[in-house]
Coordinates of C-alpha atoms and ligand atoms in Angstrom, one line a residue:
X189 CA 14.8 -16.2 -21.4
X190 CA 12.7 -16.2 -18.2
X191 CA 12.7 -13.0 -16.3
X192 CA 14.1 -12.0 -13.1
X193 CA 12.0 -13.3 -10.1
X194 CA 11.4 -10.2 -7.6
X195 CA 10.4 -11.8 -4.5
X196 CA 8.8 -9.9 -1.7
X197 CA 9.5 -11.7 1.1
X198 CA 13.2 -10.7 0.0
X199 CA 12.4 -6.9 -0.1
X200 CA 10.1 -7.0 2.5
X201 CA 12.8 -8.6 5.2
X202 CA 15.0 -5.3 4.1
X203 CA 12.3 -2.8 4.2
X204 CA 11.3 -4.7 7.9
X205 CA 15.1 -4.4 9.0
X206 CA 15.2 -0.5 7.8
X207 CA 12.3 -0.1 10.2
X208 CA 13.7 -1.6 13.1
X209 CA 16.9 0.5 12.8
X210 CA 14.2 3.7 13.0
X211 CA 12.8 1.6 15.7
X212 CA 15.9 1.7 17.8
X213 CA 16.9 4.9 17.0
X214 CA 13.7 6.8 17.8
X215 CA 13.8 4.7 21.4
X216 CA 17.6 5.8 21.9
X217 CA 17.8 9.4 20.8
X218 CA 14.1 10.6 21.7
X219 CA 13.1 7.9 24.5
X220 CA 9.8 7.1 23.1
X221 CA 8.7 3.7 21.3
X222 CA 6.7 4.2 18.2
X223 CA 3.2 2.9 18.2
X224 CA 0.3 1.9 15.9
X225 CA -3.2 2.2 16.9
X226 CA -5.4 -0.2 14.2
X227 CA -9.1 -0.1 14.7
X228 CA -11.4 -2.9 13.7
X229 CA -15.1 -2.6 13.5
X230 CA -17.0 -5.7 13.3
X231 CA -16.3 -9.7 12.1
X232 CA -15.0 -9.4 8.5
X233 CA -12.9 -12.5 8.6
X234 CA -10.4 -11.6 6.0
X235 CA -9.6 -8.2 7.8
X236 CA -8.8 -9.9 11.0
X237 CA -6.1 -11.7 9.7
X238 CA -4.8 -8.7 8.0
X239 CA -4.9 -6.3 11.3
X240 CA -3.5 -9.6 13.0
X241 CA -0.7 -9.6 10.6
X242 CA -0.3 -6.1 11.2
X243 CA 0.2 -6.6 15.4
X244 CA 2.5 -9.7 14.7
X245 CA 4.7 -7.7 12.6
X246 CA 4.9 -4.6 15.0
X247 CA 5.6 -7.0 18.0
X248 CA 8.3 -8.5 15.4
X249 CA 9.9 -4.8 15.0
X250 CA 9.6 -3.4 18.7
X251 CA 6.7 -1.2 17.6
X252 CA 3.9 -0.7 20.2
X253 CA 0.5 -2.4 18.5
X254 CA -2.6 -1.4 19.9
X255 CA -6.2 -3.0 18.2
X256 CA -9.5 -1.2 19.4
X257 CA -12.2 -3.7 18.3
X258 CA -15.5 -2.0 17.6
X259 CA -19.1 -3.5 17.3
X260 CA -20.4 -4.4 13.7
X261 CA -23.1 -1.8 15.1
X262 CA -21.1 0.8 15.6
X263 CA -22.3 4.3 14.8
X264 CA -20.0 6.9 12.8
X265 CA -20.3 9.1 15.8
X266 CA -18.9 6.2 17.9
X267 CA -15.9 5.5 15.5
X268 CA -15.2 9.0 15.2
X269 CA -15.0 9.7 18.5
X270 CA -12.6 6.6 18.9
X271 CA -10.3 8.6 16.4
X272 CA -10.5 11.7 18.7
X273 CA -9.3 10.5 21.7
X274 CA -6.6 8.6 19.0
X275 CA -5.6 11.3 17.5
X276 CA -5.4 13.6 21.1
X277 CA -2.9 10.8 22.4
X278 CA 0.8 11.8 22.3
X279 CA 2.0 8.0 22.7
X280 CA -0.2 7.1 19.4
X281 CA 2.1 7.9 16.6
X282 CA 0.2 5.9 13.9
X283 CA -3.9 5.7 13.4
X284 CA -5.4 3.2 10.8
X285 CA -8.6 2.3 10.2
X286 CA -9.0 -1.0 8.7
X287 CA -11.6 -1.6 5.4
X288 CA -13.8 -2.4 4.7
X289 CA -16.5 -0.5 6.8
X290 CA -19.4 -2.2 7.9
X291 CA -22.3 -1.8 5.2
X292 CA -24.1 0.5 7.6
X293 CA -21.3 3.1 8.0
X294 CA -19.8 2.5 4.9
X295 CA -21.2 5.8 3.1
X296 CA -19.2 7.7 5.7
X297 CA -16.0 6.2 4.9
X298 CA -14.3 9.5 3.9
X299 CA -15.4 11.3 6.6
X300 CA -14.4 8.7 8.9
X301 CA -11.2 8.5 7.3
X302 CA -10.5 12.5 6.9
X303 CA -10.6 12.5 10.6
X304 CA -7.5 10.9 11.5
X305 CA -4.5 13.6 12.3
X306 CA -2.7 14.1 8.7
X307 CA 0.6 13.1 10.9
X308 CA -1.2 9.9 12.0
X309 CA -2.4 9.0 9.0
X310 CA 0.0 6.1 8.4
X311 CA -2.5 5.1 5.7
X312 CA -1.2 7.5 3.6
X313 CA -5.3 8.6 2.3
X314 CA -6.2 12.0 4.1
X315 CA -6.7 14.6 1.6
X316 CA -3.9 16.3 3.2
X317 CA -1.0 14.0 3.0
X318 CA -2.5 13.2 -0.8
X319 CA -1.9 17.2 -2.1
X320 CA 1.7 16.6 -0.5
X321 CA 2.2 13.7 -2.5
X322 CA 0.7 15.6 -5.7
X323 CA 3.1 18.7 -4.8
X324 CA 6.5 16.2 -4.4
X325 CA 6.3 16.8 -0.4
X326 CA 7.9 14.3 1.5
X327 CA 4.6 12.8 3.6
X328 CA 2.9 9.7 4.4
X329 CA 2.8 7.8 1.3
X330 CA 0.0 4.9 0.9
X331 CA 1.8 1.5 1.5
X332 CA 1.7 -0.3 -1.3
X333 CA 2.4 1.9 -4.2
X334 CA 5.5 2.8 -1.8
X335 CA 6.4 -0.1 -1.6
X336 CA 6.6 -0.9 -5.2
X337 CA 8.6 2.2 -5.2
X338 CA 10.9 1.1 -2.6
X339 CA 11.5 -2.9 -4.3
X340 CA 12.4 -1.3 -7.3
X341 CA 14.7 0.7 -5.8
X342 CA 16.2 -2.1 -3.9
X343 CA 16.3 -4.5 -7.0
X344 CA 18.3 -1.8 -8.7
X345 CA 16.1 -1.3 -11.2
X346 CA 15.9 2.1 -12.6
X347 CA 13.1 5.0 -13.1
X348 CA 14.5 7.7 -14.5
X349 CA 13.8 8.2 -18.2
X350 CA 11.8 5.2 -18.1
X351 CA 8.2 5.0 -19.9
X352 CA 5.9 3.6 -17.2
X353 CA 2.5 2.4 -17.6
X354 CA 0.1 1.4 -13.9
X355 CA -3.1 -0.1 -15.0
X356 CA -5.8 1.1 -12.6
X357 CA -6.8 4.5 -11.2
X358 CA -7.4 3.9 -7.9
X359 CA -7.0 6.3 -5.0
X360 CA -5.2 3.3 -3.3
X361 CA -2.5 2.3 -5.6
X362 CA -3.0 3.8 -9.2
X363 CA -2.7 7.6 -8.6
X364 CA -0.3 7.6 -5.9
X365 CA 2.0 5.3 -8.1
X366 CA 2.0 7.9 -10.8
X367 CA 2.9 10.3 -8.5
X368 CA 5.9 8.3 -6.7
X369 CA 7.0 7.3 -9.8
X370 CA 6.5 10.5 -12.1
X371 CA 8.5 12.3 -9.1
X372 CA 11.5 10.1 -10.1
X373 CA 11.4 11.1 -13.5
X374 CA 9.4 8.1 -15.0
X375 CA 7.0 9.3 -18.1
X376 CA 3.4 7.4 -16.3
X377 CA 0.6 6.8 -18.9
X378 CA -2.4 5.7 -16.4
X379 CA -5.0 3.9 -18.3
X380 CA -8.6 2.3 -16.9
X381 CA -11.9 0.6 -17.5
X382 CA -12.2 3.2 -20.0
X383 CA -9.2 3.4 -22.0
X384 CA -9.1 2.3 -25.3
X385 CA -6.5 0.4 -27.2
X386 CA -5.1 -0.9 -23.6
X387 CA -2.8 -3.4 -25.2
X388 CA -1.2 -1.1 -27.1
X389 CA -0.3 1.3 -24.5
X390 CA 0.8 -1.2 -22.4
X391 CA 3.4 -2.6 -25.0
X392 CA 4.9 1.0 -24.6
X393 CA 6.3 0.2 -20.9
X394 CA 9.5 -0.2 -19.6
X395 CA 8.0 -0.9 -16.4
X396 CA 4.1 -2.0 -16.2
X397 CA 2.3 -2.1 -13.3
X398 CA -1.3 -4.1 -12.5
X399 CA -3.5 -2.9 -10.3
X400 CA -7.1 -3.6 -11.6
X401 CA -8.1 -6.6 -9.8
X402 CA -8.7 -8.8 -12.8
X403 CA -7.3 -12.0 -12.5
X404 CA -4.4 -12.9 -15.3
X405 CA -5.4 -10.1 -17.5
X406 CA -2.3 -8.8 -18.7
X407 CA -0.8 -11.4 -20.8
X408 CA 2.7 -12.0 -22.6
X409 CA 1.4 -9.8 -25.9
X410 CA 0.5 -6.4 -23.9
X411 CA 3.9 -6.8 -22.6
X412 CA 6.7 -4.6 -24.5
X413 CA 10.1 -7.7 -24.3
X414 CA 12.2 -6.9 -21.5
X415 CA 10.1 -4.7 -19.0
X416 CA 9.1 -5.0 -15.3
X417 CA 6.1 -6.3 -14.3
X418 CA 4.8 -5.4 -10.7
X419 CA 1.2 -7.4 -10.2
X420 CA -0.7 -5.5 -7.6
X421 CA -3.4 -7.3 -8.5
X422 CA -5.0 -10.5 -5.4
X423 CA -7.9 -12.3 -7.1
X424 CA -9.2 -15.2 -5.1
X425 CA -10.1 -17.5 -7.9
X426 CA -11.1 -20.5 -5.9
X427 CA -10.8 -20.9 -2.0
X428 CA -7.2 -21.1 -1.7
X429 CA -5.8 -20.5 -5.0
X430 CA -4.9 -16.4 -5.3
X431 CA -3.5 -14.8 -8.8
X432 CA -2.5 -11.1 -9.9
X433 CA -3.9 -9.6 -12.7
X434 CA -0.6 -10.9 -14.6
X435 CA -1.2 -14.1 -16.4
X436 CA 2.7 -14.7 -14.5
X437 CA 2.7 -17.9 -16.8
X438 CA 3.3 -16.2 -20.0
X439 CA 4.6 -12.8 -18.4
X440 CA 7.7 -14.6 -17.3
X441 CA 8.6 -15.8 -20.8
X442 CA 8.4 -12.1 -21.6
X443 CA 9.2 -9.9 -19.1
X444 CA 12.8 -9.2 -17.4
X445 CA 11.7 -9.1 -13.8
X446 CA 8.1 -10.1 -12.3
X447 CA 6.7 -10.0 -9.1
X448 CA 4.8 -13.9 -8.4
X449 CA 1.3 -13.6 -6.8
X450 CA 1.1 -14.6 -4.1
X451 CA 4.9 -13.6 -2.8
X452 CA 5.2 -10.6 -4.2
X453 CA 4.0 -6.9 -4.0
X454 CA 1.7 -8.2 -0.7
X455 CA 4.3 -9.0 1.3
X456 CA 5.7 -5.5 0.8
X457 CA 2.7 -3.4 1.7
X458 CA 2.9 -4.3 5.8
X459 CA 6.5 -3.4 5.5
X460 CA 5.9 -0.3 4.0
X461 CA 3.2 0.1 6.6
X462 CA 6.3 -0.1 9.3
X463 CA 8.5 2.6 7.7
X464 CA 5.0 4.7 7.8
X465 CA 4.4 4.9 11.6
X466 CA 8.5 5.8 11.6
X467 CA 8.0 8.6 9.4
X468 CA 4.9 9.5 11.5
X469 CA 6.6 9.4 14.6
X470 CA 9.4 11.2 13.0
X471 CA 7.0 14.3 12.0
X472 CA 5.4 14.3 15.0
X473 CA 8.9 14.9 16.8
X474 CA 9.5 17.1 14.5
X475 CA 12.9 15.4 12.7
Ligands
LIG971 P1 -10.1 -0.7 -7.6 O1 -11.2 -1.7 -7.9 O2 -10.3 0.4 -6.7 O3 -9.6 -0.1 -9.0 C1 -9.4 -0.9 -10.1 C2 -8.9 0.0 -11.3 O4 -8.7 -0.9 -12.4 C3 -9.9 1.0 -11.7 O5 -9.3 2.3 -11.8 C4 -10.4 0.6 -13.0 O6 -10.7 1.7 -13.9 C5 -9.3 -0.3 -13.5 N1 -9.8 -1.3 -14.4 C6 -10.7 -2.3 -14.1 N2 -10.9 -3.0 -15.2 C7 -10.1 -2.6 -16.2 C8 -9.9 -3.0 -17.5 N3 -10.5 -4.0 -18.1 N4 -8.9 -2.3 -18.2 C9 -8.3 -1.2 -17.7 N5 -8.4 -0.8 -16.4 C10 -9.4 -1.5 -15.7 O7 -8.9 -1.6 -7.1 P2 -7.6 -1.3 -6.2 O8 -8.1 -1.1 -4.8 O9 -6.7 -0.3 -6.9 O10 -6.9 -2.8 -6.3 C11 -6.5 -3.3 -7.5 C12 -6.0 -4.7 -7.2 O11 -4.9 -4.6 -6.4 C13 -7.0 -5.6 -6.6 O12 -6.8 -6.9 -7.0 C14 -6.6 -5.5 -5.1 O13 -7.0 -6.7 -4.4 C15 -5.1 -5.4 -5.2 N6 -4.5 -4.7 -4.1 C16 -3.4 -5.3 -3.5 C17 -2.8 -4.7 -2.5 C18 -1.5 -5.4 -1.9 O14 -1.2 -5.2 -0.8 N7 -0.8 -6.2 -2.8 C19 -3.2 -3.5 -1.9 C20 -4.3 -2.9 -2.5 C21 -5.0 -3.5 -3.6

């Protein structure tokens, strides 16, 4: 049997369309269009094409996009103030600073980060909006565990009662999936470079999710027959070939639904990033 293919461009085309209904909604009931503020400091080449995507699919969704480009020299004090005057703008709804950080500000990434407005942070990382997420607050969630959430949700593919095992601890993606998903009554064992006996653990999971960034680690015998696979993982293993950290190859003989790198749970973490600056615009009106 060959499992279920869970394509993101699929979920991510419904999660985009959701967002444009908020779009239009906010701009018909409150006369005010949402907006996203990304900044970008310095040349990375790989982050421009993601804060690029990022404007496209605003424009795409009738969400105002702005992108401050900073210098690679930049000082914290500089970026921080950039925030400020950010965060002190009603017709900003979303901040997001894009990482990496240049390698001379990089130590001060938290700080940096911690000073965005908790109802700006459409990032989903500010301590604040993390202890709402902890406590089962509705808040801004980060994107891409949400939207594994959410493309389970829309496949129909149920949490409740369900053992669940995420592979990676990560501020990012591995602790705010066991959150979302132990607030939907999953059971979430989270192992990590430490944990020992990984295979058998993982064979315990109805639904088993990568997020390690080790390319086609997780192969068909740490997967229990029948489970979901979500592959968080994008390894570049040669300059234009990416893989998850599912070898998908023998997962697929295995699993009952998979996400395919690349396709999959990428595709889903912009979209996500669209419902976020909703939902921020949405607290900051109050509603
Ligand atoms: P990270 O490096 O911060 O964390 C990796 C985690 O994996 C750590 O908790 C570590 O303990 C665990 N780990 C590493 N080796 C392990 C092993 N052998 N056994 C068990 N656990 C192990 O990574 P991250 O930021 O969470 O990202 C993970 C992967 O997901 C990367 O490939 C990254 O590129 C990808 N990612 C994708 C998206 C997306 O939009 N699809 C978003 C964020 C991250």
């Amino acid at each position: 049997m060959t499992a279920r293919l869970l394509e993101g461009k699929i979920f991510s085309a419904q999660i985009k369309e959701e967002a444009k209904t908020g779009v239009e909604e906010i701009k018909k009931n409150f006369g005010i269009t949402p907006s996203l503020a990304v900044i970008i400091v310095g040349e990375n080449p790989a982050s421009k094409v993601y804060v690029r995507n990022k404007h496209k699919t605003c424009e795409e969704l009738g969400i105002k996009s702005i992108v401050v480009e900073m210098s690679e020299h930049s000082t914290k004090e500089e970026l921080i103030e950039k925030i400020d005057e950010l965060n002190a703008d009603k017709s900003i709804n979303g901040i997001l600073v894009q990482l990496p950080l240049p390698n001379e500000i990089k130590s001060h990434e938290e700080e940096i980060l911690n000073r965005i407005d908790p109802l700006k942070d459409v990032d989903g990382f500010h301590p604040y909006n993390v202890g709402k997420l902890v406590t089962g607050s509705p808040t801004l969630v980060p994107c891409t565990p949400a939207g594994c959430l959410k493309m389970l949700d829309l496949a129909g593919i149920e949490i409740d009662g369900k053992r669940a095992v995420i592979i990676g601890r990560s501020n990012i993606v591995g602790k705010p999936m066991l959150h979302l998903l132990m607030s939907r009554h999953a059971t979430v064992t989270v192992c990590h470079s430490h944990t020992k006996n990984l295979p058998e653990v993982t064979r315990e999971a109805d639904i088993l999710v990568a997020a390690m960034g080790k390319p086609k680690f997780v192969t068909a015998e740490m997967i229990k027959p029948n489970a979901v696979v979500i592959d968080v993982g994008i390894n570049r293993i040669a300059p234009k070939k990416l893989v998850g950290d599912v070898d998908f190859e023998s997962a697929i003989e295995i699993a009952s639904a998979i996400t395919p790198v690349p396709g999959g749970v990428g595709l889903l973490t912009v979209a996500m990033l669209m419902q976020n600056v909703i939902k921020a615009a949405k607290l900051q009106l109050n509603i």
